[in-house]
CSV table of C-alpha atoms and ligand atoms in Angstrom, one decimal:
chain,number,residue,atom,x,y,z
A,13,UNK,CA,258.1,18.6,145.5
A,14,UNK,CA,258.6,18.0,141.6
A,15,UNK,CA,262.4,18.9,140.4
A,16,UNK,CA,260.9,22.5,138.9
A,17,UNK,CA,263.4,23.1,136.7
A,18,UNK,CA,262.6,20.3,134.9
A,19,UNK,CA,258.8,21.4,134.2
A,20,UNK,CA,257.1,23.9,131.5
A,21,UNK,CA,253.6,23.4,132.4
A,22,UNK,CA,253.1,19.9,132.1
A,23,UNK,CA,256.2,19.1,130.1
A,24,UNK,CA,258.9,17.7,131.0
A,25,UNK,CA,261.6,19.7,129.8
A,26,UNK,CA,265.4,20.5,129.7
A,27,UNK,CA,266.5,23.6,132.2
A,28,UNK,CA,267.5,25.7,129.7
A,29,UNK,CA,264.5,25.0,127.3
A,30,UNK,CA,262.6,25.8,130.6
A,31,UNK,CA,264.3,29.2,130.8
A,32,UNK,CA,263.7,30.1,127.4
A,33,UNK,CA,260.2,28.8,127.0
A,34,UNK,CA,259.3,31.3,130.0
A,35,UNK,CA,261.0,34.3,128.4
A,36,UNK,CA,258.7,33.6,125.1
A,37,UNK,CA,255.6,33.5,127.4
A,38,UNK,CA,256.3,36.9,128.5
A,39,UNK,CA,257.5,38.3,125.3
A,40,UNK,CA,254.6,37.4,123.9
A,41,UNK,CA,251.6,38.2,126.9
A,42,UNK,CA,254.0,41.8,127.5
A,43,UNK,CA,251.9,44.2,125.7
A,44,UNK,CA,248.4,42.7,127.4
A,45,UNK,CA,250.1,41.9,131.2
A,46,UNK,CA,248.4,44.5,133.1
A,47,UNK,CA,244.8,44.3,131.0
A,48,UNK,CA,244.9,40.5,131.8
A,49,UNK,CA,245.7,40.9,135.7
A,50,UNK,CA,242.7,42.9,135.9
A,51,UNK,CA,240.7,40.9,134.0
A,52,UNK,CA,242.3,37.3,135.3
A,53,UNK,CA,241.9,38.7,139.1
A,54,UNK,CA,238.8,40.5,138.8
A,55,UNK,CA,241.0,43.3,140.2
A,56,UNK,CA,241.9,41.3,143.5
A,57,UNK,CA,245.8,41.5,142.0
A,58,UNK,CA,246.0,45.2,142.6
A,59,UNK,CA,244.9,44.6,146.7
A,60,UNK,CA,247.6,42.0,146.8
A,61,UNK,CA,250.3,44.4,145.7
A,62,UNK,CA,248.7,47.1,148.1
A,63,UNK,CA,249.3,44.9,151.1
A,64,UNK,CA,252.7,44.1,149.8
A,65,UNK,CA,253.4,47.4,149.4
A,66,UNK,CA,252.4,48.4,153.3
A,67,UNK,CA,254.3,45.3,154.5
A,68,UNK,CA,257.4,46.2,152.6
A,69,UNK,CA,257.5,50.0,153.0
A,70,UNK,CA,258.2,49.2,156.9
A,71,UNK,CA,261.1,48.5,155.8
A,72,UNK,CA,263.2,51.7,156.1
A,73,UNK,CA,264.5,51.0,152.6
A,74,UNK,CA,266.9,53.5,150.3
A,75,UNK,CA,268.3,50.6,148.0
A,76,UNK,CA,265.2,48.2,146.7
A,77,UNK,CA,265.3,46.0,144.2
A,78,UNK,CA,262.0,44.4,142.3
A,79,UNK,CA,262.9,41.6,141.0
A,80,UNK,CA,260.7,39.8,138.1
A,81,UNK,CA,259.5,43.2,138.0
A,82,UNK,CA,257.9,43.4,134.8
A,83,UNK,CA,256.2,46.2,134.0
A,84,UNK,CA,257.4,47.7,137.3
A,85,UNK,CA,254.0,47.6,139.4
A,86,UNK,CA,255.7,47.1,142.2
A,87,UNK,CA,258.5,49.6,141.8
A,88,UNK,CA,255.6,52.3,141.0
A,89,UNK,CA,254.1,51.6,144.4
A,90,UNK,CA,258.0,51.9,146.1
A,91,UNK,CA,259.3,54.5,144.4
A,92,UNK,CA,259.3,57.6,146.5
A,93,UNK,CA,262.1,60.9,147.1
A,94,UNK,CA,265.2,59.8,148.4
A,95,UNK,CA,264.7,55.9,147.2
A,96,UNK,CA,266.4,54.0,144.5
A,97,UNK,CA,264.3,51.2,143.2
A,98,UNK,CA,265.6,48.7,140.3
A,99,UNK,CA,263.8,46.4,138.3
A,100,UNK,CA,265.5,43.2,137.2
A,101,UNK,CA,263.7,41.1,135.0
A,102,UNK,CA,265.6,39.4,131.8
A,103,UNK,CA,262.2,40.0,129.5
A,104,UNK,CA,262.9,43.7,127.7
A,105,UNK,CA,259.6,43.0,126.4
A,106,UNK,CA,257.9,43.0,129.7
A,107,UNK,CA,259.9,46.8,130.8
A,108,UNK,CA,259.7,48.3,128.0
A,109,UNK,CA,256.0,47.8,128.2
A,110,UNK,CA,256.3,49.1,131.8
A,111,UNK,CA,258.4,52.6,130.9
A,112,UNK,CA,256.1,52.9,128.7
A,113,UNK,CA,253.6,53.6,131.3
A,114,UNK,CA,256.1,56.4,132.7
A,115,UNK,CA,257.9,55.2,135.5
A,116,UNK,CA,260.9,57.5,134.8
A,117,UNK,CA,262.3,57.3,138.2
A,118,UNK,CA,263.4,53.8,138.3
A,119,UNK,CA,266.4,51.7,136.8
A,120,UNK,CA,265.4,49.1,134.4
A,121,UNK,CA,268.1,46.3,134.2
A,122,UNK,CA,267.5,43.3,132.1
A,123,UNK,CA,268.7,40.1,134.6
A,124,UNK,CA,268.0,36.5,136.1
A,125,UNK,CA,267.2,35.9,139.0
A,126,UNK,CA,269.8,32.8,139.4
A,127,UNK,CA,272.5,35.0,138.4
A,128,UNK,CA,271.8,38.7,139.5
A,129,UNK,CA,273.3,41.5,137.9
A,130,UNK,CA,274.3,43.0,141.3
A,131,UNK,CA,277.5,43.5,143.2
A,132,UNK,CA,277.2,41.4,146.8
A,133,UNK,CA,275.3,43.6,149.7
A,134,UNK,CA,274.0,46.6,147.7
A,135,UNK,CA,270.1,46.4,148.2
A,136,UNK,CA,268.0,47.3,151.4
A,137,UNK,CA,264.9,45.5,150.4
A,138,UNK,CA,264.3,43.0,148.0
A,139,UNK,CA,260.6,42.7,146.2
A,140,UNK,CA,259.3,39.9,143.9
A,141,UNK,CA,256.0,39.4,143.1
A,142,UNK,CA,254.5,36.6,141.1
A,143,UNK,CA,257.5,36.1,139.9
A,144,UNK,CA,259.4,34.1,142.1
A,145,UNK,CA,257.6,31.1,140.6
A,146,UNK,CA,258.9,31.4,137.2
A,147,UNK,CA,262.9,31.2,138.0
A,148,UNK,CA,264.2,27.8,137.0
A,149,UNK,CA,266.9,27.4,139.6
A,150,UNK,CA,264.6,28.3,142.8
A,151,UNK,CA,267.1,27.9,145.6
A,152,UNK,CA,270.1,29.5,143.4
A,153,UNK,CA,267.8,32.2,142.8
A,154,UNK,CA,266.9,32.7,146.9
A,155,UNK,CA,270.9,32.4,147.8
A,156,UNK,CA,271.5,35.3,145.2
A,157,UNK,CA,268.7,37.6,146.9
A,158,UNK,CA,270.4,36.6,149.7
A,159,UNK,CA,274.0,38.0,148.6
A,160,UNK,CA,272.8,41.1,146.9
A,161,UNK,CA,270.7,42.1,150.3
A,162,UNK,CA,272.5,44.0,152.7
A,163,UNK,CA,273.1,42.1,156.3
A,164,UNK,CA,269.6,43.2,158.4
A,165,UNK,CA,268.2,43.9,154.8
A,166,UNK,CA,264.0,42.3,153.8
A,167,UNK,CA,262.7,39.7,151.0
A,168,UNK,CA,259.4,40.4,150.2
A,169,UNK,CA,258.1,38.0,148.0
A,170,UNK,CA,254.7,37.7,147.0
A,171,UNK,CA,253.1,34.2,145.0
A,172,UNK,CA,250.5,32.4,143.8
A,173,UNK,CA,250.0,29.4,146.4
A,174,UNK,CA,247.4,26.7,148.2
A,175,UNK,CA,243.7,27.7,148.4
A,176,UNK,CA,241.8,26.9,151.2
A,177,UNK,CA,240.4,23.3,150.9
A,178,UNK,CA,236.9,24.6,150.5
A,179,UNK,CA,237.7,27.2,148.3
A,180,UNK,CA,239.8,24.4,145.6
A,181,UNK,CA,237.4,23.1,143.8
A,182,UNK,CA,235.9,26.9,142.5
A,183,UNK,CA,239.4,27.8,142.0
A,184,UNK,CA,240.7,25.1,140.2
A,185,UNK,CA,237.2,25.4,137.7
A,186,UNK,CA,238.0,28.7,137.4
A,187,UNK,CA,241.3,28.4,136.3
A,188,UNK,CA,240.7,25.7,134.5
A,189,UNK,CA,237.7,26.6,132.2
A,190,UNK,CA,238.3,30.5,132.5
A,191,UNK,CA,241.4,31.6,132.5
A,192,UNK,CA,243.0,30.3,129.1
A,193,UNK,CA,239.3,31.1,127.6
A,194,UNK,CA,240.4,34.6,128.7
A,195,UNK,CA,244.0,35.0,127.6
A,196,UNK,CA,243.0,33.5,123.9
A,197,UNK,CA,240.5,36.3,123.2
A,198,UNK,CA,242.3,39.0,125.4
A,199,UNK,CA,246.1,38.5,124.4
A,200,UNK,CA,245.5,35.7,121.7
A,201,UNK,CA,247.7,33.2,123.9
A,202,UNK,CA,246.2,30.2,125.8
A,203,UNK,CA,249.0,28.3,126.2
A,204,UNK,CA,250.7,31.0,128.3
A,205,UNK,CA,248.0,31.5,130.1
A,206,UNK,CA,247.7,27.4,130.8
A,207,UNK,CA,251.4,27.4,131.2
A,208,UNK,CA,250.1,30.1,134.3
A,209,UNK,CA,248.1,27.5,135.5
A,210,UNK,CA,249.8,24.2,135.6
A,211,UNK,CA,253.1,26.6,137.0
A,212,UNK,CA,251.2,27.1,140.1
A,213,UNK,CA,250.0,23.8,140.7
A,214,UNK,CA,253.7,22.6,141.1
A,215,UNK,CA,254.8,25.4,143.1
A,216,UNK,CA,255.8,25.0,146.8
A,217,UNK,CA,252.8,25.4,148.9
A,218,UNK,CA,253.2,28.7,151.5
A,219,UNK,CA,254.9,26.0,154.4
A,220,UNK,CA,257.6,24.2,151.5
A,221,UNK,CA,258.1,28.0,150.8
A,222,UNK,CA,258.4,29.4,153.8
A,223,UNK,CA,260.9,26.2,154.5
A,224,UNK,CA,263.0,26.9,151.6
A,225,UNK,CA,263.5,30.6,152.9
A,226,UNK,CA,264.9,29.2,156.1
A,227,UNK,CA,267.3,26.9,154.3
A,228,UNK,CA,268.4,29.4,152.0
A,229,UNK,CA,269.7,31.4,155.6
A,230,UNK,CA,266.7,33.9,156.1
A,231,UNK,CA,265.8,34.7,159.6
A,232,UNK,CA,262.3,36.1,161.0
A,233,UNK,CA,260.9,33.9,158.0
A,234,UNK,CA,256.8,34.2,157.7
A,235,UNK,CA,253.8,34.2,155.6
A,236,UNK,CA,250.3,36.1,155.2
A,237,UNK,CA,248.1,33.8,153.1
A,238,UNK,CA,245.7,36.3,150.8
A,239,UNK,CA,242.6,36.0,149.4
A,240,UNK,CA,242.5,32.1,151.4
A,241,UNK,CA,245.4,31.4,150.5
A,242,UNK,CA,244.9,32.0,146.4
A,243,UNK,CA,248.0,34.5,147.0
A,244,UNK,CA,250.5,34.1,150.1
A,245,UNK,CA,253.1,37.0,150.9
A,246,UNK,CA,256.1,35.4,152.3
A,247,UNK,CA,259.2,37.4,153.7
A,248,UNK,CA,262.4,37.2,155.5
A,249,UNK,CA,265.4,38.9,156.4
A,250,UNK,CA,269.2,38.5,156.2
A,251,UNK,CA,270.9,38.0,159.2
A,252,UNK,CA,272.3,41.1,160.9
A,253,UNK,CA,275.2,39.1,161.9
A,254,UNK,CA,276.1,37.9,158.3
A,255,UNK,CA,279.5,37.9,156.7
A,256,UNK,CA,280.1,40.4,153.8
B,302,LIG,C1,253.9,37.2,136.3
B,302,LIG,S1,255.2,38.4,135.8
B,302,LIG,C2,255.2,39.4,137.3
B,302,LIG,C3,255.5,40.9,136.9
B,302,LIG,C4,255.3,41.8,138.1
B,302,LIG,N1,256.2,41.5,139.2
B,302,LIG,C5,253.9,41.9,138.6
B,302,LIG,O1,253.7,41.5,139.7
B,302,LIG,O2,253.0,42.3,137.8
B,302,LIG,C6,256.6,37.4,136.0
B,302,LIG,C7,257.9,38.0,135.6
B,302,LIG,O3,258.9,37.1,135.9
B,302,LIG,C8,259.9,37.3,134.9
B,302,LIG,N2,260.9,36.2,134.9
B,302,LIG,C9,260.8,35.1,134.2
B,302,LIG,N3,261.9,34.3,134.5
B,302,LIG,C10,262.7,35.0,135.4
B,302,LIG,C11,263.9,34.7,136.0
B,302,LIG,N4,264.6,33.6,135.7
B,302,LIG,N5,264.4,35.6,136.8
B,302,LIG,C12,263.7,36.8,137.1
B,302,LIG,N6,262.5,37.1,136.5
B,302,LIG,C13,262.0,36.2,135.7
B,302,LIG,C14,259.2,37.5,133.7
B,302,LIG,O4,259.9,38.1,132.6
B,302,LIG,C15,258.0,38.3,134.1
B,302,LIG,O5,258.2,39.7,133.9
């Protein structure tokens, strides 16, 4: 597995430039996000977060936290009476899109993952969806969605991963010769659209992810691969038992 905090794309780059090359992509693709998933996905991306959605509302949740959450797709889906979702994502460009959209009932809290905002034990749940793949310190970032989850409390993490074998050679055409076509005439930005791309090709595959999970101290660790695999939903729970 490549050192990922090392790589934009296919640079190699410093962490920090990492980090702050990632927060440009977003400012910049924030006001065309949602047009692009649609577009990008053919639609697929809004059955992925429905299936997320059912897998992490058995959860019996009142805390949740979406992290990487954007323009708060996710929290939309979760929010419900009696609930308290937050959104912690460190692009404002990226929420304020998202409230802009009208989701008045959730928190919006500008945040890493690798350092969260968050006092230790204070979240039920915790969501991220295709986000999970843009923190520069990966393992940091699992430990502190570890600490912030209450003992017993779910990860719900849903990412971009390994197509079937059969299906590669479409998908890797596709986002090859389509995808960055698209972003250019829809948002005006290839290169965050390649930088897309080439940031899921060295991303764990659903097994180095799942593996990571149970080194970071989750329990009941798992995965549902999507789509064959184009999308995997991984979760996993902290340990009842666990010290506060
Ligand atoms: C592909 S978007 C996903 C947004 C939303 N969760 C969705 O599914 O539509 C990835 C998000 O990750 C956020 N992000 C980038 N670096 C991050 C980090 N270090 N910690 C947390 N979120 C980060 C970006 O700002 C962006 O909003």
């Amino acid at each position: 597995m490549p050192d990922l905090s090392r790589t934009f794309g296919k640079q190699r780059v410093a962490p920090d430039d990492r980090t702050r090359l990632i927060r440009s992509v977003f400012s910049r693709v924030a006001p065309r996000y949602d047009l692009m998933n649609d577009l990008m996905s053919m639609g697929v991306h809004r059955y992925w977060k429905r299936v997320m959605r059912r897998l992490a509302g058995q959860q019996a949740a009142v805390d949740v936290l979406d992290l990487a959450g954007g323009t708060g797709d996710i929290a939309l889906a979760l929010a419900a009476p009696g609930r308290c979702v937050t959104v912690c994502d460190p692009s404002l460009e990226m929420m304020q899109t998202g409230r802009a959209r009208g989701t008045s009932s959730v928190i919006w809290l500008a945040g890493s993952g690798e350092a969260l905002p968050l006092t230790d034990a204070c979240m039920d749940l915790v969501t991220v969806a295709f986000g999970i793949r843009n923190v520069t310190r990966l393992e940091q970032t699992l430990g502190e969605i570890r600490r912030v989850l209450r003992p017993g409390g779910r990860l719900v993490c849903l990412e971009f991963s390994r197509p079937a074998a059969w299906l590669r050679p479409f998908y890797n055409a596709y986002s090859r010769l389509v995808i960055p076509r698209l972003g250019a005439w829809v948002s005006g930005n290839p290169d965050a659209y390649h930088y897309l791309i080439d940031s899921i090709r060295v991303f764990p595959d659903q097994q180095q992810l799942a593996r990571l999970f149970e080194q970071t101290g989750f329990e009941q660790v798992g995965f549902r691969n999507l789509s064959f695999g184009i999308a995997c939903l991984h979760s996993g729970t902290r340990p009842a038992q666990d010290a506060i």
